[in-house]
mmCIF file of C-alpha atoms and ligand atoms in Angstrom:
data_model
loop_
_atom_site.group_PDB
_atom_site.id
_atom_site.type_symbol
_atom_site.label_atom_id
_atom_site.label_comp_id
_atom_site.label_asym_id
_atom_site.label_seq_id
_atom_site.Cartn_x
_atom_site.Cartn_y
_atom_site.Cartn_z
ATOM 1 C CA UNK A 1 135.965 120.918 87.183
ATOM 2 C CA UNK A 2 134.857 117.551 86.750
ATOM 3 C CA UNK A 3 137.160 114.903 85.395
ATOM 4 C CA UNK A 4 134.221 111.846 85.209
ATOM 5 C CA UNK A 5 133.111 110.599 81.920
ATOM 6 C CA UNK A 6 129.799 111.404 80.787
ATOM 7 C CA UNK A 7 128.676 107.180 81.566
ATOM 8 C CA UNK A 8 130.929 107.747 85.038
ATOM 9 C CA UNK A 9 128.401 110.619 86.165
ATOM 10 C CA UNK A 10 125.077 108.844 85.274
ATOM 11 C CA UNK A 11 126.002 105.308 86.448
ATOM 12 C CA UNK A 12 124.313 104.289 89.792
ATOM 13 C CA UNK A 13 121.462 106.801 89.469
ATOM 14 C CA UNK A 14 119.189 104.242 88.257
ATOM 15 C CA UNK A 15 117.239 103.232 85.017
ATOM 16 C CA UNK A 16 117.119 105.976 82.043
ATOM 17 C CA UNK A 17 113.631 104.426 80.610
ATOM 18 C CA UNK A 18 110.008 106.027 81.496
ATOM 19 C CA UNK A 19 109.436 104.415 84.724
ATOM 20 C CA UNK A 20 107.746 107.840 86.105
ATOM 21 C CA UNK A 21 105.051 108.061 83.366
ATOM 22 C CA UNK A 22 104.517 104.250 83.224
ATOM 23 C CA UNK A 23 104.046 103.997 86.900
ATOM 24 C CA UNK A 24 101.554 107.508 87.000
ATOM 25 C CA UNK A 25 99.386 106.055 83.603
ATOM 26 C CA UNK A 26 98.836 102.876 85.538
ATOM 27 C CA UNK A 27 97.467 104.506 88.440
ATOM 28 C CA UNK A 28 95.906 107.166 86.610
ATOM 29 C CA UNK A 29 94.185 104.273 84.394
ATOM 30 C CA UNK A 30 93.216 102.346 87.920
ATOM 31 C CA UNK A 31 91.419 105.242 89.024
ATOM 32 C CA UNK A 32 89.632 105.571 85.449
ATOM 33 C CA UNK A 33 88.563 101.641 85.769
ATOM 34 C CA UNK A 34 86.747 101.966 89.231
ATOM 35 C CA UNK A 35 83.701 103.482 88.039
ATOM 36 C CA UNK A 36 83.794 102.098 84.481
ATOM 37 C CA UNK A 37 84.181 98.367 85.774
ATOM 38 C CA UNK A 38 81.328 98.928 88.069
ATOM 39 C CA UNK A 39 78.623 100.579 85.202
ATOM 40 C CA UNK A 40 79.882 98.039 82.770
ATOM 41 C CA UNK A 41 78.955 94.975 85.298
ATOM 42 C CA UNK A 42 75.857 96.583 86.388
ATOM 43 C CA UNK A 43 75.542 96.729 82.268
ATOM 44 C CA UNK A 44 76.690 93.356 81.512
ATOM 45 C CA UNK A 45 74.256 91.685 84.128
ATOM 46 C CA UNK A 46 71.446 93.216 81.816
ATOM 47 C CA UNK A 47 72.770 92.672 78.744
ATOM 48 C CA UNK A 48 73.470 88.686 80.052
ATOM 49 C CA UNK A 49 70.490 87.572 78.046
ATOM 50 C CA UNK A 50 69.854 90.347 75.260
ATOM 51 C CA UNK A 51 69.388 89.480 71.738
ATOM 52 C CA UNK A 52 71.150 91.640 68.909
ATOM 53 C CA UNK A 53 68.176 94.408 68.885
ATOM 54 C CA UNK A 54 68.179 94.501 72.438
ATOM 55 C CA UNK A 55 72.023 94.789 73.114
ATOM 56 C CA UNK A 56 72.186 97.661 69.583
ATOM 57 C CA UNK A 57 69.735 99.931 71.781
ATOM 58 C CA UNK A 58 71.601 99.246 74.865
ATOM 59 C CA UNK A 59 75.073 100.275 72.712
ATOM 60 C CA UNK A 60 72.786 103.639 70.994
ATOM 61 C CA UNK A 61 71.769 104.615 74.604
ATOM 62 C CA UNK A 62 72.187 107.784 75.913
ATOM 63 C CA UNK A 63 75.864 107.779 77.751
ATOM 64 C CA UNK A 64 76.253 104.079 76.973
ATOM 65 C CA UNK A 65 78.547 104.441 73.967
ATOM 66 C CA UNK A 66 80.901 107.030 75.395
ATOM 67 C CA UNK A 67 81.211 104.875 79.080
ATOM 68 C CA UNK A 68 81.867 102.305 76.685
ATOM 69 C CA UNK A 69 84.515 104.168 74.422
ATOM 70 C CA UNK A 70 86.355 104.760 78.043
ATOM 71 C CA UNK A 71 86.355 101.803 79.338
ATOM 72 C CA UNK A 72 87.985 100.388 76.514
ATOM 73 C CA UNK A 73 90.435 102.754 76.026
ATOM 74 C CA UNK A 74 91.348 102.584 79.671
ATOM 75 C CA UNK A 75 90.891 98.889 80.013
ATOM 76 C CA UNK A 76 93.495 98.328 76.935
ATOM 77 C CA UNK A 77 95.829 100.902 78.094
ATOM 78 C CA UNK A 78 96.227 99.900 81.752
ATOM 79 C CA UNK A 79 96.173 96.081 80.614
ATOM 80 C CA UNK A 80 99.633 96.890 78.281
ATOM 81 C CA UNK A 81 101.017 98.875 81.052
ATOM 82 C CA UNK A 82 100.414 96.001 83.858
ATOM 83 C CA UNK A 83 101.216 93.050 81.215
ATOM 84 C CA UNK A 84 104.386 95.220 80.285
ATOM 85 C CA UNK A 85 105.222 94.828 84.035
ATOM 86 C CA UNK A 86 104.880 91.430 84.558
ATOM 87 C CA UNK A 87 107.120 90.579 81.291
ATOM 88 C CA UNK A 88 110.366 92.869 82.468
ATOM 89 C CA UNK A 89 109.751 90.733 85.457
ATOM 90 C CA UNK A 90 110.059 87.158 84.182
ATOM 91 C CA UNK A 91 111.992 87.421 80.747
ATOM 92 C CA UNK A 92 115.430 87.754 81.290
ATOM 93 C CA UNK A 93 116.509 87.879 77.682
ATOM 94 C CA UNK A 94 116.681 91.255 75.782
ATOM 95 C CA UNK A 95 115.318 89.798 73.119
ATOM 96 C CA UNK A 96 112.555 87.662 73.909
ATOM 97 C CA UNK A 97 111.421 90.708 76.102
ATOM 98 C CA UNK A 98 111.535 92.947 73.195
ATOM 99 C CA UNK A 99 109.342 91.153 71.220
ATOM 100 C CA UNK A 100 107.111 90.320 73.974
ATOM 101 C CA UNK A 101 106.742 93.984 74.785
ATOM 102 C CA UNK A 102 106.056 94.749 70.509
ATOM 103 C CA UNK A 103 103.468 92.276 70.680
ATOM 104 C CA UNK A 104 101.330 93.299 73.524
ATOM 105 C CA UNK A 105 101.729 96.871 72.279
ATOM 106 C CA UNK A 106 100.100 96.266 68.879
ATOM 107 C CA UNK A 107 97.488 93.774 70.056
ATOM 108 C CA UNK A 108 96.097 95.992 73.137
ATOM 109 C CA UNK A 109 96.081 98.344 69.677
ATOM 110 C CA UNK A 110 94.449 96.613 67.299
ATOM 111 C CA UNK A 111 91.738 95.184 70.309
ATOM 112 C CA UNK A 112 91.248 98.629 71.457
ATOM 113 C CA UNK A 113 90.878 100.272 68.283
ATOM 114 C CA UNK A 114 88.683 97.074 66.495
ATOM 115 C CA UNK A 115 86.278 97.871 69.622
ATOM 116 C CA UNK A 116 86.066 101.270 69.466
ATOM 117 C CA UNK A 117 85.250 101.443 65.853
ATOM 118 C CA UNK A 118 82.786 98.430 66.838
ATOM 119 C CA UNK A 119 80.930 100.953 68.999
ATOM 120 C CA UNK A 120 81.016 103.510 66.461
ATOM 121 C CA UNK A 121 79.643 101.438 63.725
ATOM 122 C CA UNK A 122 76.898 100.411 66.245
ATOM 123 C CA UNK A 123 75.799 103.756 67.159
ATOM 124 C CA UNK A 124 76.579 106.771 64.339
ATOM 125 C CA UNK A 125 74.664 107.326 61.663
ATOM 126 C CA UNK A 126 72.205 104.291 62.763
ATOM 127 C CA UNK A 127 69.261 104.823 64.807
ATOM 128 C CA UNK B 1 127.779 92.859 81.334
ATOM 129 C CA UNK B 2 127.252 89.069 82.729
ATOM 130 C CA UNK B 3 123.788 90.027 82.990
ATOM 131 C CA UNK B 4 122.201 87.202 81.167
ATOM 132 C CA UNK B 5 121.232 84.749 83.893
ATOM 133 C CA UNK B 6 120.829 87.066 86.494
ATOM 134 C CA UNK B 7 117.345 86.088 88.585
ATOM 135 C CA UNK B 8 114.770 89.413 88.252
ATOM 136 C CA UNK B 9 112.351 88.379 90.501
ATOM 137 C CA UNK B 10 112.043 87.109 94.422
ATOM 138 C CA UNK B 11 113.057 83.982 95.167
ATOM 139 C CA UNK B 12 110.089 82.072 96.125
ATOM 140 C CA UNK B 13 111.833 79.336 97.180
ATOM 141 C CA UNK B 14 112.770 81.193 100.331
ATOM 142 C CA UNK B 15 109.676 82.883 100.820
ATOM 143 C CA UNK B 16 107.661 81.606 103.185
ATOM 144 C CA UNK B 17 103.739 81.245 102.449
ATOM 145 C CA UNK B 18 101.643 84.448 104.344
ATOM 146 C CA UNK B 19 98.371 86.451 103.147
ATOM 147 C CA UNK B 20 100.990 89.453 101.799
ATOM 148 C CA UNK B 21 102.408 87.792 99.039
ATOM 149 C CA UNK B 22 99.290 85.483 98.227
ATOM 150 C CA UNK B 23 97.255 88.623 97.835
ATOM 151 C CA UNK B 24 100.383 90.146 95.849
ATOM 152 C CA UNK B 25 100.813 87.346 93.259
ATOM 153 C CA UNK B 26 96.475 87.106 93.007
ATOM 154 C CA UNK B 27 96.659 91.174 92.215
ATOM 155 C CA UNK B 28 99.350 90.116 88.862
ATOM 156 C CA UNK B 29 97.163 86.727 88.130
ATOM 157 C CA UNK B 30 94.187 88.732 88.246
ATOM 158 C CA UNK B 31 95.264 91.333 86.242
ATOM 159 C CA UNK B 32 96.673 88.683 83.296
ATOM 160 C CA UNK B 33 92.966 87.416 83.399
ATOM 161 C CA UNK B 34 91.463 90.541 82.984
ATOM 162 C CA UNK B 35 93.804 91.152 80.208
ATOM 163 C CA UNK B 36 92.287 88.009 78.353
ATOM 164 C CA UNK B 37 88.762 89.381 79.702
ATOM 165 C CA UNK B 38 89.294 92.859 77.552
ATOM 166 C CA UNK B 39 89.879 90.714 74.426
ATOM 167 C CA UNK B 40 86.480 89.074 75.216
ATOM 168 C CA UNK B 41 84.408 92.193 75.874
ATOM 169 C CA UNK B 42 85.919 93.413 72.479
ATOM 170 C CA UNK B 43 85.199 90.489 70.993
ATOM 171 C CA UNK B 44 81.996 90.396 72.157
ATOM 172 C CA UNK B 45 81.300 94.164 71.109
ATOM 173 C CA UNK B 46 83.034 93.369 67.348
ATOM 174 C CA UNK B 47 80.387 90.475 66.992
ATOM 175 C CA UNK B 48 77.551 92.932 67.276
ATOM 176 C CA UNK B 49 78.836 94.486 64.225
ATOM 177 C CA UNK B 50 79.094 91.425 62.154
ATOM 178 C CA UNK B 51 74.858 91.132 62.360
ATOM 179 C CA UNK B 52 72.809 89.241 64.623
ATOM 180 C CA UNK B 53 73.549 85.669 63.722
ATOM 181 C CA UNK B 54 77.103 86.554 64.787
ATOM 182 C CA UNK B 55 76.258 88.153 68.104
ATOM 183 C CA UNK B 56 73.863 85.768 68.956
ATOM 184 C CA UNK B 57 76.564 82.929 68.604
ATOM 185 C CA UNK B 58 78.397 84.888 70.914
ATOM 186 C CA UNK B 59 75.802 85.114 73.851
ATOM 187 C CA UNK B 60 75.233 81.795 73.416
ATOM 188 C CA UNK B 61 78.997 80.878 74.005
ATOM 189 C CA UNK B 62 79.150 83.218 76.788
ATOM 190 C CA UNK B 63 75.897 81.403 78.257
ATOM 191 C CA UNK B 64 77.236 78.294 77.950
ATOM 192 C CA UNK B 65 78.372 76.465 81.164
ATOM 193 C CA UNK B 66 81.873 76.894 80.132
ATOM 194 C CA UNK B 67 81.245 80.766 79.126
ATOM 195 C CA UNK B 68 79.613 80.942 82.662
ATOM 196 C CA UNK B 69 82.427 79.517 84.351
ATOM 197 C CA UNK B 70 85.032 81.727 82.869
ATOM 198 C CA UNK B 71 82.615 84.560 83.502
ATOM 199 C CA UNK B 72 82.371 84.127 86.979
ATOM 200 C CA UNK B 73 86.278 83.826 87.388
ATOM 201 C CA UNK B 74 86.135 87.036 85.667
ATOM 202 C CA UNK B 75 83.519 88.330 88.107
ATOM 203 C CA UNK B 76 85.716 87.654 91.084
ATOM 204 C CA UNK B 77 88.730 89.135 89.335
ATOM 205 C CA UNK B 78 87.472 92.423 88.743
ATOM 206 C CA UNK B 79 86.320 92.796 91.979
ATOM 207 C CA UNK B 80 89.579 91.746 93.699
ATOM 208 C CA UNK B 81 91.764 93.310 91.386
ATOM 209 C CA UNK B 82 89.681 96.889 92.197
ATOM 210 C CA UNK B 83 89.868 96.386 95.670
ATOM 211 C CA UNK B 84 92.928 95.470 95.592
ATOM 212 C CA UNK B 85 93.947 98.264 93.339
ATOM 213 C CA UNK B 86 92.478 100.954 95.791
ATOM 214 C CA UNK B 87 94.900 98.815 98.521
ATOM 215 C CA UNK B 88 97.606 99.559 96.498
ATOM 216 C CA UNK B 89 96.578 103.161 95.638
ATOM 217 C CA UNK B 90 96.192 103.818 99.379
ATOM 218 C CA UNK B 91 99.582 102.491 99.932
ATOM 219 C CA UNK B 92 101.069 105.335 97.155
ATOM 220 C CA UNK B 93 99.491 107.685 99.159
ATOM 221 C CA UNK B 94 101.341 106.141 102.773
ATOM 222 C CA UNK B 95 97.914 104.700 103.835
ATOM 223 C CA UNK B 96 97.537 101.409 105.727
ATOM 224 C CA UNK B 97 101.172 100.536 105.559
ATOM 225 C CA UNK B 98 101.838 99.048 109.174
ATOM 226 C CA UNK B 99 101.821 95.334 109.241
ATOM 227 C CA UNK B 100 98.698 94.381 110.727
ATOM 228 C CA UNK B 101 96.979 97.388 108.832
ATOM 229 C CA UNK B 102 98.054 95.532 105.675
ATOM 230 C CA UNK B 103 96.871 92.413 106.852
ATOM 231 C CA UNK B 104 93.302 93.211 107.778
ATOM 232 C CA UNK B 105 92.706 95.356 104.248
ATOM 233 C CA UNK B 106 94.003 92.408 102.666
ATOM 234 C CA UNK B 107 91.340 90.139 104.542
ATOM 235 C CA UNK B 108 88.862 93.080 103.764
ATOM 236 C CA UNK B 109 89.797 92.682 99.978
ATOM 237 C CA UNK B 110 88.692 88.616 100.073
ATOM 238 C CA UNK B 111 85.736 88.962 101.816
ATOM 239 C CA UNK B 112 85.251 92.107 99.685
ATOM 240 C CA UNK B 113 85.496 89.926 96.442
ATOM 241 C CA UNK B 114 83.731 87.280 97.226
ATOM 242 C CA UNK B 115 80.565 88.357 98.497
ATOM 243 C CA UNK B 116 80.164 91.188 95.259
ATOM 244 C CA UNK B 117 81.143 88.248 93.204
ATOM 245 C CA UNK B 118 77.732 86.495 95.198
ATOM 246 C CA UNK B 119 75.488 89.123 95.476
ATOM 247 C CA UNK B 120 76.537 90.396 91.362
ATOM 248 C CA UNK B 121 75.350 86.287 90.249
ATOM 249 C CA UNK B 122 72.426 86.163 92.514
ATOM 250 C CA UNK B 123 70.848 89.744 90.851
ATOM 251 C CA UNK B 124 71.905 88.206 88.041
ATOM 252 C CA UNK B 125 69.838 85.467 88.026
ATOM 253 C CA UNK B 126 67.220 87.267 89.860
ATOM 254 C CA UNK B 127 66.973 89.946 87.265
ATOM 255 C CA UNK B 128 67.156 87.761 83.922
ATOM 256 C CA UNK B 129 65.119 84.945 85.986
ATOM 257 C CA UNK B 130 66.601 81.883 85.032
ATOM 258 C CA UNK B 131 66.538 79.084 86.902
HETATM 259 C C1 HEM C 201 88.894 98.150 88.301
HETATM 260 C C2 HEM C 201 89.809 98.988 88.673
HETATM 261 C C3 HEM C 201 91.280 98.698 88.646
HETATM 262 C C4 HEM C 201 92.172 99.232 89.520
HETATM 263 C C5 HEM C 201 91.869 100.200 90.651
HETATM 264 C C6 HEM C 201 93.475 98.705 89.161
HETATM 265 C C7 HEM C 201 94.655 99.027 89.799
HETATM 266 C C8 HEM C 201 95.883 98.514 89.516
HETATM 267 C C9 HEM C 201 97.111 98.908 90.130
HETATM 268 C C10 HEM C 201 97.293 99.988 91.192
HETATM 269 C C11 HEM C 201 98.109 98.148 89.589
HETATM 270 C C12 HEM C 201 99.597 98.220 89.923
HETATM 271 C C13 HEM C 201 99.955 97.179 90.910
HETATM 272 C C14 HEM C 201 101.423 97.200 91.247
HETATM 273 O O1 HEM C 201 102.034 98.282 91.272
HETATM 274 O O2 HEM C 201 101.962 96.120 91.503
HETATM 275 C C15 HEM C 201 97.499 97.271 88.637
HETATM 276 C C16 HEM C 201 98.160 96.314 87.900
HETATM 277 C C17 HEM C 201 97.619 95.606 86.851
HETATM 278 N N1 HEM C 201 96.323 95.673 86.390
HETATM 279 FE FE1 HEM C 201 94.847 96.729 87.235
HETATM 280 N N2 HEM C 201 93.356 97.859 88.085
HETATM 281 C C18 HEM C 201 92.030 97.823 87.735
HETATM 282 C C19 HEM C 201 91.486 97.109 86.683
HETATM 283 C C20 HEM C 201 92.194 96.331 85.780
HETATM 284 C C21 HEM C 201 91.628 95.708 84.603
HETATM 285 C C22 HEM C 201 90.181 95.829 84.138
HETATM 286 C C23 HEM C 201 92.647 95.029 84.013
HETATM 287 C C24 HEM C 201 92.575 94.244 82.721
HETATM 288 C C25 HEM C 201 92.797 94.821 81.564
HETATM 289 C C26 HEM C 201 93.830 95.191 84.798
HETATM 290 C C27 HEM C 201 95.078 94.628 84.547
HETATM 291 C C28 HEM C 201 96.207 94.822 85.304
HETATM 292 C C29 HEM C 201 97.475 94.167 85.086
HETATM 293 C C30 HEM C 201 97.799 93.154 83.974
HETATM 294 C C31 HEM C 201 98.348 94.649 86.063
HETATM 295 C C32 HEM C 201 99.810 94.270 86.264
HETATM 296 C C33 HEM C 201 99.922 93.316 87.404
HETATM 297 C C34 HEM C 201 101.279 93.306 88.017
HETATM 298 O O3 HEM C 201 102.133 94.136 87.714
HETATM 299 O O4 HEM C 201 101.482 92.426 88.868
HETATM 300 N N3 HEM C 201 93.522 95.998 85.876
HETATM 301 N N4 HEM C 201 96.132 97.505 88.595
#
């Protein structure tokens, strides 16, 4: 039978948080951003010089707005992972790091989401 | 716990300067500045919406010499950062890991980033024809 305490047992087998699924989002999101970085440079070097009709069609274009979609989503969500990263790194205090962590959370949110909708708004229902 | 003022990270006082950990630390500092770089493509995107004064404002920032600059930093970013990024991804799958293996993809990377960084401005310019 065994005597240890429940804390006893666990202690030395290392952290209890999500590490696994952090660590597998961040390269699954990597992967995502290859291709998606790429089109949206190729993209971006057009667009350098567009005016608001021109840069609308570009949005409304065929494939455009859902490479778009993606590439936000991913950009945002393997930005909070990595920035996540490099806060448990440098901030020490429990606290500080806690609110750090909140913060990046909501903003990668409300940036993600504000785009998306962007493209949306660009694209359904207008033509 | 004393855990308070426990260090978290390597001591770079003790570390002495070599291409490994100056490509390491460029990988995080690229990555922040891509971080800032998504809140400008959203931005940039969310301006559309607000008509075409608004967007127009925007290109014109981004045009600017200052837009340019930070543009170009973000040019070279990207492109490290992905190269980079498949280094590391090769590494999770036990590719490239002996020292000098790690030392010429990590030159590869550089030269990698710079001259896309190059060749992206010049069709750049070539295809928008300015100056
Ligand atoms: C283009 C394709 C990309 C690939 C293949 C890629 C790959 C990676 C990988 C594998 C890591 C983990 C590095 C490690 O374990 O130390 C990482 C970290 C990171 N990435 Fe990316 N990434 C890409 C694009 C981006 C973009 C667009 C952003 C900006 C939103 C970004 C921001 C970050 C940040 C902030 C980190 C954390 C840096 C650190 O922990 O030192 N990455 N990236």
């Amino acid at each position: 039978m065994d005597m240890r305490t429940p804390l006893g047992r666990v202690r030395g087998l290392g952290s209890t948080n999500d590490g696994v699924k952090h660590w597998w989002m961040q390269r699954l999101t990597g992967m995502a951003l290859i291709p998606l970085t790429l089109w949206f440079v190729y993209s971006a070097v057009q667009m350098s010089e567009a005016s608001h009709a021109e840069f609308t069609v570009w949005v409304g274009t065929q494939g455009n707005p859902v490479l778009l979609i993606l590439l936000i989503i991913c950009m945002f969500h393997h930005g909070q992972l990595g920035l996540q990263v490099v806060v448990e790194d440098y901030i020490p205090s429990e606290s500080t790091k806690m609110t750090l962590l909140i913060a990046i959370k909501f903003a990668a949110i409300v940036f993600g989401t504000s785009a998306v909708f962007a493209v949306l708004r660009l694209t359904v229902g207008s033509s | 716990m004393a855990s308070q003022n426990r260090p978290l990270s390597p001591h770079l006082q003790i570390y002495k300067p070599q291409i490994t950990s100056f490509l390491s630390i460029t990988h995080r500092m690229t990555g922040l500045f891509l971080a800032f770089g998504a809140v400008l493509l959203a931005s940039w995107v969310i301006s559309a919406t607000y008509g075409p004064e608004a967007f127009e404002n925007a290109q014109s920032l981004l045009g600017s010499w200052f837009g340019k600059l930070i543009l170009l930093g973000l040019t070279f970013s990207l492109y490290f950062h992905l190269a980079n990024g498949i280094r590391h991804l090769g590494w999770d799958f036990g590719l490239g890991f002996d020292l000098t293996k790690v030392q010429a993809t990590g030159i590869a990377v550089l030269i990698f980033a710079v001259v896309l960084t190059v060749l992206t401005w010049f069709a750049g310019y070539a295809i928008v024809g300015g100056y």
